Short mmCIF file of C-alpha atoms and ligand atoms in Angstrom, two decimals:
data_model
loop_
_atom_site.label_atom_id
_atom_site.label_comp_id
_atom_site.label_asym_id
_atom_site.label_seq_id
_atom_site.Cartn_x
_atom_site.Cartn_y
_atom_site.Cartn_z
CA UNK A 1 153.56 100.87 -81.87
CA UNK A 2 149.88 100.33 -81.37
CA UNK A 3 150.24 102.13 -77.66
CA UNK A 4 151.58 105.07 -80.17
CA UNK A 5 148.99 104.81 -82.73
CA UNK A 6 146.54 104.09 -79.87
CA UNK A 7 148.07 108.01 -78.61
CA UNK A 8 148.09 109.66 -81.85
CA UNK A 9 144.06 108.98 -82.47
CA UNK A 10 143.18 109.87 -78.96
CA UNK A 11 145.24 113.40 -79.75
CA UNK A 12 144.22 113.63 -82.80
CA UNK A 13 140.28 112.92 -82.07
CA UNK A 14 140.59 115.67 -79.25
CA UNK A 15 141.94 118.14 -81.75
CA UNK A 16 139.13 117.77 -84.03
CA UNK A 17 136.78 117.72 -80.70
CA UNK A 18 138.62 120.89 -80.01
CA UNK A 19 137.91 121.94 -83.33
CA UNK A 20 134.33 121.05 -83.83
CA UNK A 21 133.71 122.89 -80.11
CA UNK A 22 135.28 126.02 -81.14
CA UNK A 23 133.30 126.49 -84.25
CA UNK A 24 130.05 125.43 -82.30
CA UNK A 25 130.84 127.97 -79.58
CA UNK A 26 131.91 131.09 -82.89
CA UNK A 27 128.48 129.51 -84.50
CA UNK A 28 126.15 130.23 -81.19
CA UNK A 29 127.78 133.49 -80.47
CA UNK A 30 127.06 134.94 -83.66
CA UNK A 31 123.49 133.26 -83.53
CA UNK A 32 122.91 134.87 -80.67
CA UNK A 33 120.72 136.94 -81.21
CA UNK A 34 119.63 136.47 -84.55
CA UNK A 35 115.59 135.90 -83.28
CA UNK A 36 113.00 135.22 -85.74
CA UNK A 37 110.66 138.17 -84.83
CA UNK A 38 108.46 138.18 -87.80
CA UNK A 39 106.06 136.13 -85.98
CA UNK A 40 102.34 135.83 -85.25
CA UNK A 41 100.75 135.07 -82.19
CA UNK A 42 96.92 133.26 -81.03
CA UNK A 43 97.40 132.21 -77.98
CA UNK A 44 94.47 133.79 -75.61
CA UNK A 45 97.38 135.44 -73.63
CA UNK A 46 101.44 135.53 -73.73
CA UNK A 47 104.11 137.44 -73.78
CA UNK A 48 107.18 138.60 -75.90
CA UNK A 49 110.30 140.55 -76.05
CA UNK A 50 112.40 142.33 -78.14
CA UNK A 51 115.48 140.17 -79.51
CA UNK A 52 117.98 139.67 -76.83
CA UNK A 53 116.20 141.03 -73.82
CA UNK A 54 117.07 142.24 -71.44
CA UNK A 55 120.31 142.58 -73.36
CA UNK A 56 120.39 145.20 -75.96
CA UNK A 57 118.11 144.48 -79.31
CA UNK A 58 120.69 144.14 -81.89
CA UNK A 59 121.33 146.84 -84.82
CA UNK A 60 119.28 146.84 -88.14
CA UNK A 61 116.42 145.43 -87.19
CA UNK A 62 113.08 145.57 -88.25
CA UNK A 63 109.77 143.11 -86.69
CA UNK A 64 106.87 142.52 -87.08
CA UNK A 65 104.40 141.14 -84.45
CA UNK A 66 100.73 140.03 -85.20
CA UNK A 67 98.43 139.49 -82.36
CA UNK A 68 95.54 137.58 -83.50
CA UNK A 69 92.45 136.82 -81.69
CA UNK A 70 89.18 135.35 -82.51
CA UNK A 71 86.45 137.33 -83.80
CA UNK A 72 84.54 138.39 -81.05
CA UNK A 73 87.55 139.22 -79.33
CA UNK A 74 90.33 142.32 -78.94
CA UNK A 75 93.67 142.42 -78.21
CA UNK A 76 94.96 143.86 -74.85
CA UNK A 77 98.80 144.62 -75.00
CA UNK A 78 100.54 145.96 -72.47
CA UNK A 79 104.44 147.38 -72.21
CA UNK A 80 105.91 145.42 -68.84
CA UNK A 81 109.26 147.17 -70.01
CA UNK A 82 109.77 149.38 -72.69
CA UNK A 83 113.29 151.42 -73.21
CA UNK A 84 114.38 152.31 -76.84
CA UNK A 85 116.69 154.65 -77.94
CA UNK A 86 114.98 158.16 -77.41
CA UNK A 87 114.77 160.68 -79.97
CA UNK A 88 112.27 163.46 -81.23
CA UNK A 89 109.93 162.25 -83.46
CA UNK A 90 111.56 158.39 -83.06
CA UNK A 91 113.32 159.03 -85.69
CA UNK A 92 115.99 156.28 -85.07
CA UNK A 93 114.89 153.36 -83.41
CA UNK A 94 110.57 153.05 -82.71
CA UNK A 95 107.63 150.58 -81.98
CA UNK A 96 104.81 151.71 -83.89
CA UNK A 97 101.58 149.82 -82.60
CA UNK A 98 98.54 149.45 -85.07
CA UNK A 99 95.47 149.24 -82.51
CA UNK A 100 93.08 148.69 -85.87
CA UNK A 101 91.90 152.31 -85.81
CA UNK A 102 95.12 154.59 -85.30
CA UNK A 103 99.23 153.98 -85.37
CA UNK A 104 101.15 154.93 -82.30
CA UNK A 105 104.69 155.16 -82.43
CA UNK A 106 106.76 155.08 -79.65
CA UNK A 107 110.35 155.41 -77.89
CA UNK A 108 112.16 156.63 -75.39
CA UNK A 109 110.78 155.19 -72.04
CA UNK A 110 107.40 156.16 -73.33
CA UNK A 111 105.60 153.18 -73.78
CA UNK A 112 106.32 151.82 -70.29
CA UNK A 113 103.67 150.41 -68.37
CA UNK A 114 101.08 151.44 -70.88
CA UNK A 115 98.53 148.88 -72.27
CA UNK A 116 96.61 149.70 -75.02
CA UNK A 117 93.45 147.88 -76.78
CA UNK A 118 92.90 147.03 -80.29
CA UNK A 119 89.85 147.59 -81.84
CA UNK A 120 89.10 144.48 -83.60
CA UNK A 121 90.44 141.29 -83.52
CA UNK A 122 94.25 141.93 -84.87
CA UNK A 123 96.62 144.24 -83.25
CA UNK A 124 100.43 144.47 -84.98
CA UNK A 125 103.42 145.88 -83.50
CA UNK A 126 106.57 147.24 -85.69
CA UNK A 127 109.83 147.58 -84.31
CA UNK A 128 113.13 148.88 -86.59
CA UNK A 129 116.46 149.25 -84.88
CA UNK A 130 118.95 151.71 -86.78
CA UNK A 131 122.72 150.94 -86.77
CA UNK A 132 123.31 153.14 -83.74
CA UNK A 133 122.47 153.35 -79.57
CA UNK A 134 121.10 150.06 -78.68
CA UNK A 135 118.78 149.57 -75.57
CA UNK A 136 117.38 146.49 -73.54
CA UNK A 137 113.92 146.99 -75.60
CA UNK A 138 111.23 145.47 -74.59
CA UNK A 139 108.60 143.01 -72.61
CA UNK A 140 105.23 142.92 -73.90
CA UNK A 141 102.30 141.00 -72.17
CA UNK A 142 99.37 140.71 -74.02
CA UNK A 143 95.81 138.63 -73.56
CA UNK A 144 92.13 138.03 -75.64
CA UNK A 145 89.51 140.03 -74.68
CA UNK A 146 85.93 139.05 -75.01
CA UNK A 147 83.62 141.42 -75.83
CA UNK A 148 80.46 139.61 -75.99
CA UNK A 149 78.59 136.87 -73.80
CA UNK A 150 78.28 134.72 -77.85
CA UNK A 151 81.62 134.41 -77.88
CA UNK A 152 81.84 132.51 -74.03
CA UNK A 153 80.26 129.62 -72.78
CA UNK A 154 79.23 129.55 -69.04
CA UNK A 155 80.59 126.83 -66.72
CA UNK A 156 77.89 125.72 -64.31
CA UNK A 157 78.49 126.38 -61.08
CA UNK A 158 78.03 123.48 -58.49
CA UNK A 159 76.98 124.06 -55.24
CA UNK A 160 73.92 125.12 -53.19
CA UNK A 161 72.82 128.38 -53.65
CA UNK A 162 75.34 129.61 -56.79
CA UNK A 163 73.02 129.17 -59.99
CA UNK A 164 73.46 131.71 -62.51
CA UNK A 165 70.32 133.46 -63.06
CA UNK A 166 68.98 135.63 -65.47
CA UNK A 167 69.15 139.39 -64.98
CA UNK A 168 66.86 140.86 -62.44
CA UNK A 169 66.05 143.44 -65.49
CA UNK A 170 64.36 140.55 -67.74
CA UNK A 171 60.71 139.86 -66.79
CA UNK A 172 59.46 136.09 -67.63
CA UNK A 173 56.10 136.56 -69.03
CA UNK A 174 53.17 133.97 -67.87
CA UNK A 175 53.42 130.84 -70.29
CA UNK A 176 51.46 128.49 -71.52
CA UNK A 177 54.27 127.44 -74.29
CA UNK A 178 57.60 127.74 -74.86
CA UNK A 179 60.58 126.84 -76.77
CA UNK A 180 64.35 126.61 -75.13
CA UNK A 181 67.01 126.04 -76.79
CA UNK A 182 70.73 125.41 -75.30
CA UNK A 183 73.80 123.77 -75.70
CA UNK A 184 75.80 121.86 -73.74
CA UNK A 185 78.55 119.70 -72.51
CA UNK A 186 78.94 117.52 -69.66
CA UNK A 187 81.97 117.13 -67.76
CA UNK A 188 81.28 114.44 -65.82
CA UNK A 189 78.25 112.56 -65.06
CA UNK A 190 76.12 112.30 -61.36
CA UNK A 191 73.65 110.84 -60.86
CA UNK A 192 71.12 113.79 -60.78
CA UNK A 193 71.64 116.84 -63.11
CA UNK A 194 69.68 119.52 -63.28
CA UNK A 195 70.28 122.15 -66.61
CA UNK A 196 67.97 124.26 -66.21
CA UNK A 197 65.17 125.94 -63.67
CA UNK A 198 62.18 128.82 -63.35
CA UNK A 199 61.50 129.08 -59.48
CA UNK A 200 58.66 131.56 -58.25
CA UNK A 201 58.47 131.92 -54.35
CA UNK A 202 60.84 129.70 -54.03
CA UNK A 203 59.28 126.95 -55.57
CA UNK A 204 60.07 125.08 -59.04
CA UNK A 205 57.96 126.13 -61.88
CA UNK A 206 59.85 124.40 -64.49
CA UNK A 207 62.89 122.36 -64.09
CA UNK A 208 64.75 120.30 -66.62
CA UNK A 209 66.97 117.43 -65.91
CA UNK A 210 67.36 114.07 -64.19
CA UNK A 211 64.20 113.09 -61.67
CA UNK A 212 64.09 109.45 -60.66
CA UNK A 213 66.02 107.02 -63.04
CA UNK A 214 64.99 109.34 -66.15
CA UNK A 215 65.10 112.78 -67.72
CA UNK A 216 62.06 114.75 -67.03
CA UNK A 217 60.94 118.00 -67.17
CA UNK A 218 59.00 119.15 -64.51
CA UNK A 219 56.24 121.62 -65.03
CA UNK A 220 54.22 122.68 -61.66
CA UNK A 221 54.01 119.66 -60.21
CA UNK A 222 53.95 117.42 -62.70
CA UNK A 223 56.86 115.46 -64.27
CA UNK A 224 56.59 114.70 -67.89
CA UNK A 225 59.60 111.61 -68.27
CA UNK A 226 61.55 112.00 -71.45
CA UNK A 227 62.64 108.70 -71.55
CA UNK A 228 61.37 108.19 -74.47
CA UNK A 229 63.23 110.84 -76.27
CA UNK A 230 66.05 111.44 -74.29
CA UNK A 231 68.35 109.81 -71.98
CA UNK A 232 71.72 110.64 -69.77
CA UNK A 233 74.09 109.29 -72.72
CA UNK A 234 73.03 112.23 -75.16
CA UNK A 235 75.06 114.38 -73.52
CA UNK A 236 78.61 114.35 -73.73
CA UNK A 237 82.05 115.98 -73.43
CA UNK A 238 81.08 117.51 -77.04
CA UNK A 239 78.60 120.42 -77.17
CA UNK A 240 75.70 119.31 -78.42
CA UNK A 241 72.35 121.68 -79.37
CA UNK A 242 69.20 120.17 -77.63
CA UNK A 243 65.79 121.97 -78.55
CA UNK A 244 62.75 121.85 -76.44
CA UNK A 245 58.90 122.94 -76.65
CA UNK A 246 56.27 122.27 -74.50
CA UNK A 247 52.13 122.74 -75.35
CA UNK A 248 49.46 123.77 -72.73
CA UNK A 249 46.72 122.79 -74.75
CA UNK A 250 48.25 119.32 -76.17
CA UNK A 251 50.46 118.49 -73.22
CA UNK A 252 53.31 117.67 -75.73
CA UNK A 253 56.78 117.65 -75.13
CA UNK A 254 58.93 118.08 -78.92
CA UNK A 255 62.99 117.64 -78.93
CA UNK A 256 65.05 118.70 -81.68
CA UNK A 257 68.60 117.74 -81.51
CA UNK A 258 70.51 115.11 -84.12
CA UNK A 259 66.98 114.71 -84.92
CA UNK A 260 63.16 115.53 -83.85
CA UNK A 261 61.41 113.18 -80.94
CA UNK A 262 57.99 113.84 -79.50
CA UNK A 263 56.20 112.70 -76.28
CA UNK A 264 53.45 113.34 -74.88
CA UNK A 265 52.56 114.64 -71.10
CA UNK A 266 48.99 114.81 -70.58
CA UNK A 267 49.64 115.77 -67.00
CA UNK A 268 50.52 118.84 -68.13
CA UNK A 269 47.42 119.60 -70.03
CA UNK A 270 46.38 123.55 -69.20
CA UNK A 271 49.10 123.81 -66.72
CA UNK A 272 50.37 127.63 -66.73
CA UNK A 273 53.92 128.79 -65.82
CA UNK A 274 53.41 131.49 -63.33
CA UNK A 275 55.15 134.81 -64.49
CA UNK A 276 57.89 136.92 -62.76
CA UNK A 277 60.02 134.11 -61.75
CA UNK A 278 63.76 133.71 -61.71
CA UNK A 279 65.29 131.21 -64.35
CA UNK A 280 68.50 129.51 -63.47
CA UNK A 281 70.95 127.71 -65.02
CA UNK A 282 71.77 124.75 -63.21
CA UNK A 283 69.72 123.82 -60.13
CA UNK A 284 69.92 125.55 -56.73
CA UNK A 285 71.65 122.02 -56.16
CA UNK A 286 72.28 118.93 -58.38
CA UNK A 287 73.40 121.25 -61.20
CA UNK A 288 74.68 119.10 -64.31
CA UNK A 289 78.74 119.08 -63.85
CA UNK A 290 79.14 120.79 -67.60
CA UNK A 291 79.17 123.94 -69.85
CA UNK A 292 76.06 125.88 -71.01
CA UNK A 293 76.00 128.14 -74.34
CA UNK A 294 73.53 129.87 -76.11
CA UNK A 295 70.60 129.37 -73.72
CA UNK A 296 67.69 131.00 -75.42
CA UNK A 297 63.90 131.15 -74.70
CA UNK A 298 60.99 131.53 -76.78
CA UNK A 299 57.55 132.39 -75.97
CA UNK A 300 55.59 130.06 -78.12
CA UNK A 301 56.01 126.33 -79.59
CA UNK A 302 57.85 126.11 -82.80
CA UNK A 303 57.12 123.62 -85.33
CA UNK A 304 58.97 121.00 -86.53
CA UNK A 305 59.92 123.14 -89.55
CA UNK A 306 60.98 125.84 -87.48
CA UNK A 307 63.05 123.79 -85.30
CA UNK A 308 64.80 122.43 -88.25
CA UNK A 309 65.58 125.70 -89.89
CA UNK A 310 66.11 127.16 -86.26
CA UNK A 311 69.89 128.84 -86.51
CA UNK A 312 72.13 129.76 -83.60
CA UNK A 313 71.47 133.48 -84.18
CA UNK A 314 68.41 133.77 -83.58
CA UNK A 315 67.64 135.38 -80.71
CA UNK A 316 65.18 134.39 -77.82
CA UNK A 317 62.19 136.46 -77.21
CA UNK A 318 62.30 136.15 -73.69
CA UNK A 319 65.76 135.34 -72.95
CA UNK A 320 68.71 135.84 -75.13
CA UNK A 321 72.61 134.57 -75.10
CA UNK A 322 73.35 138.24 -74.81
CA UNK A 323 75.90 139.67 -71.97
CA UNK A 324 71.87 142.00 -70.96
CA UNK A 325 70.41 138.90 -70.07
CA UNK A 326 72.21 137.24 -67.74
CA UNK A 327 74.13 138.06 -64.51
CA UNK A 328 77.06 135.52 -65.16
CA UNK A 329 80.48 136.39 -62.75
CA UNK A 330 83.48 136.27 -64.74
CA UNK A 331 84.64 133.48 -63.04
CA UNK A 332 81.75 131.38 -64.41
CA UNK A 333 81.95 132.54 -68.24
CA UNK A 334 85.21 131.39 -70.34
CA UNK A 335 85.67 132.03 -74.21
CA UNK A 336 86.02 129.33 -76.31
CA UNK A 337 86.74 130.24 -79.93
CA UNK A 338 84.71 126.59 -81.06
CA UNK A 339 81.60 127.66 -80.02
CA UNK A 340 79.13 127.40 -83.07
CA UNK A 341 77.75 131.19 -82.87
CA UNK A 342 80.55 133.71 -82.43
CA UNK A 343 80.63 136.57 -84.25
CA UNK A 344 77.89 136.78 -86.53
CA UNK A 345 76.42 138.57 -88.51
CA UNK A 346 79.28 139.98 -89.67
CA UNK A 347 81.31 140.13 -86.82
CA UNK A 348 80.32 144.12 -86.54
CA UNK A 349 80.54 143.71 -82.48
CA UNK A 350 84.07 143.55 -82.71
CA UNK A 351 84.32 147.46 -83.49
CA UNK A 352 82.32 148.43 -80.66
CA UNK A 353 83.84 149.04 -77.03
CA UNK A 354 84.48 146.79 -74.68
CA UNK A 355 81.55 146.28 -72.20
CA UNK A 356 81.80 146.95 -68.37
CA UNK A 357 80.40 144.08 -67.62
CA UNK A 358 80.52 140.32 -68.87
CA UNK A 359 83.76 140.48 -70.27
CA UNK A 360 86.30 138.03 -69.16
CA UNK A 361 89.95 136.99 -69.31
CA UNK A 362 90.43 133.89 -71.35
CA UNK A 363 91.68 131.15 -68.94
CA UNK A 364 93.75 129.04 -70.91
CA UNK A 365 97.14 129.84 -70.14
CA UNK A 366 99.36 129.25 -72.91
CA UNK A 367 102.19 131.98 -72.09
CA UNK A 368 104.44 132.25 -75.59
CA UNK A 369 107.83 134.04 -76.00
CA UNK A 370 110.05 134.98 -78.79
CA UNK A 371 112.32 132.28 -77.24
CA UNK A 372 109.71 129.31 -77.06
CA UNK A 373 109.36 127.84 -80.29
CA UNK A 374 112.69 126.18 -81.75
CA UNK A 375 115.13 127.02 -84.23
CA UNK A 376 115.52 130.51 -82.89
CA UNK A 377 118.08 132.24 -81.49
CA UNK A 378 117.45 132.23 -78.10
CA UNK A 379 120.22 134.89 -76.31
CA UNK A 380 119.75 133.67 -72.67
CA UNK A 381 119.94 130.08 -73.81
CA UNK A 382 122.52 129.90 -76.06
CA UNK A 383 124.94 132.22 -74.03
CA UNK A 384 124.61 129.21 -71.35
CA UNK A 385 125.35 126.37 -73.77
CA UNK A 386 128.36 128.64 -75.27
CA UNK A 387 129.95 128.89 -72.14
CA UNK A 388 129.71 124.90 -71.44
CA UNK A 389 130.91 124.39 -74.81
CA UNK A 390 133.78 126.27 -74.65
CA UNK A 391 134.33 125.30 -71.01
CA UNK A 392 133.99 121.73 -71.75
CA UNK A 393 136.79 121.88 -74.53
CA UNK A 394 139.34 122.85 -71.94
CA UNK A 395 139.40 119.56 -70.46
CA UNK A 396 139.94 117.75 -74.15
CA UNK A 397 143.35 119.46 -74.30
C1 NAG B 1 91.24 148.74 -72.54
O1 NAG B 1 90.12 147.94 -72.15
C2 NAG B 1 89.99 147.80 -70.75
C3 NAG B 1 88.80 146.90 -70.51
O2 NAG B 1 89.10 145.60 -70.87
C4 NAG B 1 89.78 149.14 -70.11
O3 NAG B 1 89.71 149.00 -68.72
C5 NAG B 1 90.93 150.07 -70.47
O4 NAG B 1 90.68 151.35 -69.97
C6 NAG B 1 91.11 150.14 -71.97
N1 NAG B 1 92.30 150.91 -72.26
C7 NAG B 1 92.34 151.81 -73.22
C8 NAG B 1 93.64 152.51 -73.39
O5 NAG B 1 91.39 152.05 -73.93
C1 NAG B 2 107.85 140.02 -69.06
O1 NAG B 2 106.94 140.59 -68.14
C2 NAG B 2 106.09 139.66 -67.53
C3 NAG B 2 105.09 140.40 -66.68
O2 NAG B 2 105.72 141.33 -65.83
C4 NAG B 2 106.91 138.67 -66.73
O3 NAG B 2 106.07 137.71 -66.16
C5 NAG B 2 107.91 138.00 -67.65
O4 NAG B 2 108.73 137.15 -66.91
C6 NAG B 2 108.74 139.03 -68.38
N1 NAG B 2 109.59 138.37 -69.36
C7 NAG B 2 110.91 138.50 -69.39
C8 NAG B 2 111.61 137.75 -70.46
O5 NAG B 2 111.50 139.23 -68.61
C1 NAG B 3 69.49 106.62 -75.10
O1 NAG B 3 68.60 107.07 -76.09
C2 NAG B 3 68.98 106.78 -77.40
C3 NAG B 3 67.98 107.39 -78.34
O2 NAG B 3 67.00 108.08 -77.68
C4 NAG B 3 69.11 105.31 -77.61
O3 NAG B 3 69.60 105.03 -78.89
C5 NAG B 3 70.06 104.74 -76.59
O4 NAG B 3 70.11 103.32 -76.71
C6 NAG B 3 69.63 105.11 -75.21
N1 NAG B 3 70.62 104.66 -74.26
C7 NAG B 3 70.32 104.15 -73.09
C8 NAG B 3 71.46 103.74 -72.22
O5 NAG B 3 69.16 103.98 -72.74
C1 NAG B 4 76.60 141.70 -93.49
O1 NAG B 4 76.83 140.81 -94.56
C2 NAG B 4 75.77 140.80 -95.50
C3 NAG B 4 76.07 139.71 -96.54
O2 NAG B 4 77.43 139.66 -96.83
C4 NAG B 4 75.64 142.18 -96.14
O3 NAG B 4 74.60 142.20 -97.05
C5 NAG B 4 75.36 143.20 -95.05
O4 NAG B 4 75.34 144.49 -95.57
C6 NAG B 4 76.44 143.13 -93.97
N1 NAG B 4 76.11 144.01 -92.89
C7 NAG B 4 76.98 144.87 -92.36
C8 NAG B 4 76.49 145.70 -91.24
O5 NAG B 4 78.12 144.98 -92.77
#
C-alpha cells in the first residue's frame, strides 16, 4: 500500500513536472523574441541589435533607441550589419536615424557599414517592422565623442621625457606674477610629485610640487616651501581645485582652494620668469601619479576677492583648458562627464564639428546590448534554456 501510494506521488509529481516544463518551454518560445527595444542608452560606447538577431526581427514592430551622451559630447553610430526588407522609398519596413540636424531613413542593405555622427549630444534611431518579409536586421555599434579638451581631463604621463606640454603655438610672456589654477587628482602617492613645470634651455624656471620633505614651488633657483599652506594629504583620489599666485615685488605665495592661505618667499623678491619657455604638465620625471583638468594661467596676481569669485570658465590669459593650447595625445586625455566645467556657457560647442585634433574615444568600456539588462526576451538565450527544458522533461517520463 504505501510502496503504491509511495508510486502514485512519484507519477503523479512527474506529470505535473511534465506539465509545469511544457508550459515553461510554450511560455519562452513565445517570449522569444518579445525584446524591450524602447530603450535608452549612456554608456560612452556599446552596441545593440535589432530583436532577435541575427534571426529575423519579428513582425509589427516599432523601436525606439536613444543614444545619450554628455554635453560636450556626440554620438558616433555605426551599422556593423544592416539588412531590412528593401523597398522604394522604405515603405515597409525602415530605420530612420535622427542625427539632431536631419532624418535618414534607411533599408535595404543600405545602411551597412555606414557610421554616421550626431550633431549634439542625442542621436535616436526608429525602427517599424510591417506584417510582411522579415530580415536578420541589425548590429549597431555606437561610442561618445568628445569634442572639446573641457569636457576631458588629462592623465599624467609618467616617465622621463613624456610631459605634456603646451602647444609650440602659445608664447609664455616674461613674468613677474602669475596666477595658475588646476585641478587635480592623485592616483597614488610617491614620494616626489611634480604637477607642474616652465623649463627654458633646459633648465627649470618654475616648478611646482614635492622638493625635500615639503611642497615647494620653485622659482629660478629659489624654493619657496609651502608647508605652511599646503601639504601631500590635500590631494586626493577626488578632484580638487588648487589656486596659486605668486608676487615679484612682495615675494608672496597666495593658495586658494577649500579656503585662502598665504606665505611668504622673500627669496623670490624681483625674481623674473624668463619668457619663451615650454610649460609642462608633470615633470620631465617625478610627475605626480594623477589626473590634471582645467590647467589655466594668468598673467598677473589675483586678489583674494578674485580668487574667491574665480569660476571654472574663465579662461587663462596665457594658457587656457582649450584643445589650442595644449598638445595632449589621445592616449593621455579621457572624458569624464564629472568634471566641474563641461559644457558651458550654454553648451553651444556641441553644434559645432568635431575637431581634428584632441578628440578622443572615451575609455570606459561598458559594451550594452538589447539582451543585457534582465527581464527581456533574450532570443539566443532563451532558445538554449527551451531546448534543456524540454529536453530535461524527457527523462521525468
Ligand atoms: C564623424 O566624425 C568623425 C570624427 O570623429 C569623422 O572622421 C567622420 O568623417 C564623421 N562622419 C560623418 C559621416 O560626418
Ligand atoms: C555587433 O558588431 C560588433 C562589432 O562588429 C561585434 O563586436 C558584436 O559581437 C556584434 N554583435 C552581435 C550580437 O553580433
Ligand atoms: C596638511 O595640511 C593641513 C592644512 O594645511 C593640516 O590640517 C594637516 O594636518 C596637514 N597634514 C599633515 C600630515 O601635515
Ligand atoms: C546663453 O544663456 C544665457 C542665459 O540663459 C542667454 O542670455 C544667452 O543668450 C545664451 N547664449 C547663447 C549663445 O545661446
Amino acid at each position: 500500500m504505501s510502496y503504491i501510494s509511495g508510486r502514485w506521488w512519484r507519477w503523479k509529481f512527474r506529470k505535473v513536472l511534465l506539465v509545469a516544463l511544457i508550459q515553461v518551454c510554450l511560455e519562452t518560445s513565445v517570449l522569444s523574441c518579445q525584446v524591450d527595444c524602447n530603450q535608452v542608452f549612456t554608456s560612452p560606447l556599446g552596441s545593440f541589435t535589432s530583436p532577435c538577431y541575427p534571426g529575423d526581427y519579428p513582425k509589427s514592430l516599432a523601436c525606439r533607441w536613444t543614444l545619450r551622451a554628455p554635453a560636450g559630447f556626440i554620438v558616433q553610430l555605426t551599422f556593423a550589419d544592416f539588412e531590412l526588407e528593401e523597398a522604394l522609398g522604405c515603405i515597409y519596413d525602415r530605420v530612420v536615424v535622427s542625427t539632431g540636424s536631419s532624418d535618414v531613413k534607411f533599408c535595404g542593405i543600405t545602411a551597412h557599414g555606414l557610421t554616421l555622427n550626431s550633431t549634439g549630444n542625442v542621436m535616436e534611431l526608429l525602427f517599424s517592422s510591417d506584417f510582411s518579409i522579415q530580415k536578420k536586421g541589425f548590429n549597431i555599434t555606437y561610442r561618445q565623442v568628445a569634442v572639446a579638451l573641457r569636457n576631458q581631463k588629462v592623465r599624467i604621463p609618467q616617465g622621463a621625457g613624456q610631459a605634456i606640454q603646451a602647444s609650440s603655438l602659445v608664447t609664455i610672456p616674461s613674468l613677474q606674477m602669475f596666477t595658475v589654477c588646476f585641478e587635480i587628482a592623485r592616483h597614488k602617492q610617491r614620494s616626489t610629485e611634480k604637477i607642474f613645470s616652465y623649463t627654458s634651455g633646459g633648465s627649470d624656471v618654475l616648478v611646482f610640487g614635492m622638493h625635500g620633505a615639503e611642497m615647494a614651488l620653485g622659482i629660478n633657483s629659489v624654493q619657496c616651501g609651502l608647508g605652511t599652506i599646503l601639504n601631500q594629504s590635500d590631494f586626493t583620489a577626488t578632484m580638487k581645485s588648487f589656486c596659486f599666485t605668486w608676487t615679484s615685488t612682495s615675494g608672496r605665495v597666495n593658495m586658494y582652494s577649500n579656503g585662502y592661505r598665504t606665505t611668504s618667499c622673500t627669496d623670490s623678491k624681483l625674481e623674473t620668469l624668463v619668457d619663451g619657455g615650454v610649460f609642462s604638465l608633470g615633470g620631465d620625471r617625478d610627475s605626480i601619479d594623477g589626473d590634471l583638468y582645467n590647467f589655466r594661467l594668468w598673467d598677473y596676481a589675483m586678489s583674494r576677492t578674485q580668487l574667491t569669485e574665480l569660476t571654472c570658465d574663465v579662461p587663462g590669459n596665457v594658457l587656457d583648458w582649450e584643445n589650442s593650447f595644449w598638445d595632449i595625445p589621445a592616449s593621455h586625455s579621457q572624458t569624464d562627464s564629472t568634471l566641474s566645467c563641461i559644457c558651458f556657457p550654454n553648451c553651444t560647442h556641441l553644434t559645432t564639428a568635431v575637431p581634428s585634433s584632441g578628440t578622443a574615444i572615451p575609455t570606459l568600456t561598458s559594451p550594452t546590448t538589447s539582451c543585457a539588462s534582465s527581464g527581456m526576451g533574450c532570443p539566443g538565450r532563451t532558445r538554449v534554456f527551451h531546448w534543456h527544458a524540454c529536453h530535461m522533461s524527457q527523462f521525468v517520463k
